[in-house]
């Protein structure tokens, strides 16, 4: 940083996000020691999701919340909490899909790939936000379920997959994305 550079802006949300990212990175080491390559791969995906908001300059409280939600989902899987607490799977699909759908939509808006809610040329921008975020979340829920199936088929046969699990996960993931879309539309 040179004297001509503007000072870096920090906020409690930014600091909290960085603390979460540091804990997620540390978790990769712990997960690798305890659960081997599966733990390393899963927690590396969690770190990727936690780093994206920082890389794009999205520094609200959604930043640390996303990292915490993804970390909780990853560790719940590694610690077999989904089997011990059956309803936890649906809660995680609801919350994680909502958070990820909001993030993907914000990324698309930030990169100019999708119109934001303030686009003057749109007649119903809030409806567009809800539909876009819900659609993105549905796609993410589908990809998540494909990932679960691939994990159960090729990596670890103890991963719980089946018709009822898949359909209920898709339903609550889509519901979570719808809620995220409504929240984002109302905030615009």
PDB file of N, CA and C in Angstrom, residues 3 27 31 39 47 49 73 80-81 83 115 135:
ATOM      1  N   UNK A   3       1.205   5.610   0.029  1.00  0.00           N
ATOM      2  CA  UNK A   3       0.468   6.710   0.661  1.00  0.00           C
ATOM      3  C   UNK A   3      -0.692   7.214  -0.189  1.00  0.00           C
ATOM      4  N   UNK A  27     -10.345 -25.726   9.768  1.00  0.00           N
ATOM      5  CA  UNK A  27     -11.187 -26.919   9.740  1.00  0.00           C
ATOM      6  C   UNK A  27     -10.774 -27.909   8.668  1.00  0.00           C
ATOM      7  N   UNK A  31     -10.328 -31.611   9.539  1.00  0.00           N
ATOM      8  CA  UNK A  31     -11.142 -32.565   8.795  1.00  0.00           C
ATOM      9  C   UNK A  31     -10.310 -33.574   8.031  1.00  0.00           C
ATOM     10  N   UNK A  39     -12.980 -35.666   3.973  1.00  0.00           N
ATOM     11  CA  UNK A  39     -13.067 -34.458   4.800  1.00  0.00           C
ATOM     12  C   UNK A  39     -12.353 -33.292   4.156  1.00  0.00           C
ATOM     13  N   UNK A  47     -14.744 -23.921   2.099  1.00  0.00           N
ATOM     14  CA  UNK A  47     -13.872 -22.747   2.049  1.00  0.00           C
ATOM     15  C   UNK A  47     -14.082 -21.952   0.765  1.00  0.00           C
ATOM     16  N   UNK A  49     -16.835 -21.650  -0.936  1.00  0.00           N
ATOM     17  CA  UNK A  49     -18.067 -20.876  -0.738  1.00  0.00           C
ATOM     18  C   UNK A  49     -17.889 -19.716   0.218  1.00  0.00           C
ATOM     19  N   UNK A  73     -23.104 -27.259   7.619  1.00  0.00           N
ATOM     20  CA  UNK A  73     -23.592 -28.335   6.745  1.00  0.00           C
ATOM     21  C   UNK A  73     -22.503 -29.376   6.497  1.00  0.00           C
ATOM     22  N   UNK A  80     -21.819 -37.304  10.970  1.00  0.00           N
ATOM     23  CA  UNK A  80     -23.015 -38.148  10.900  1.00  0.00           C
ATOM     24  C   UNK A  80     -24.200 -37.583  11.684  1.00  0.00           C
ATOM     25  N   UNK A  81     -24.279 -36.269  11.773  1.00  0.00           N
ATOM     26  CA  UNK A  81     -25.388 -35.643  12.487  1.00  0.00           C
ATOM     27  C   UNK A  81     -26.701 -35.760  11.726  1.00  0.00           C
ATOM     28  N   UNK A  83     -27.818 -38.370  10.310  1.00  0.00           N
ATOM     29  CA  UNK A  83     -28.420 -39.641  10.706  1.00  0.00           C
ATOM     30  C   UNK A  83     -28.937 -39.553  12.141  1.00  0.00           C
ATOM     31  N   UNK A 115     -29.585  -8.462 -14.426  1.00  0.00           N
ATOM     32  CA  UNK A 115     -29.967  -7.122 -13.989  1.00  0.00           C
ATOM     33  C   UNK A 115     -30.231  -7.098 -12.489  1.00  0.00           C
ATOM     34  N   UNK A 135     -35.113 -19.721  -9.149  1.00  0.00           N
ATOM     35  CA  UNK A 135     -34.600 -20.593 -10.207  1.00  0.00           C
ATOM     36  C   UNK A 135     -33.163 -21.008  -9.966  1.00  0.00           C
TER      37      UNK A 135
END
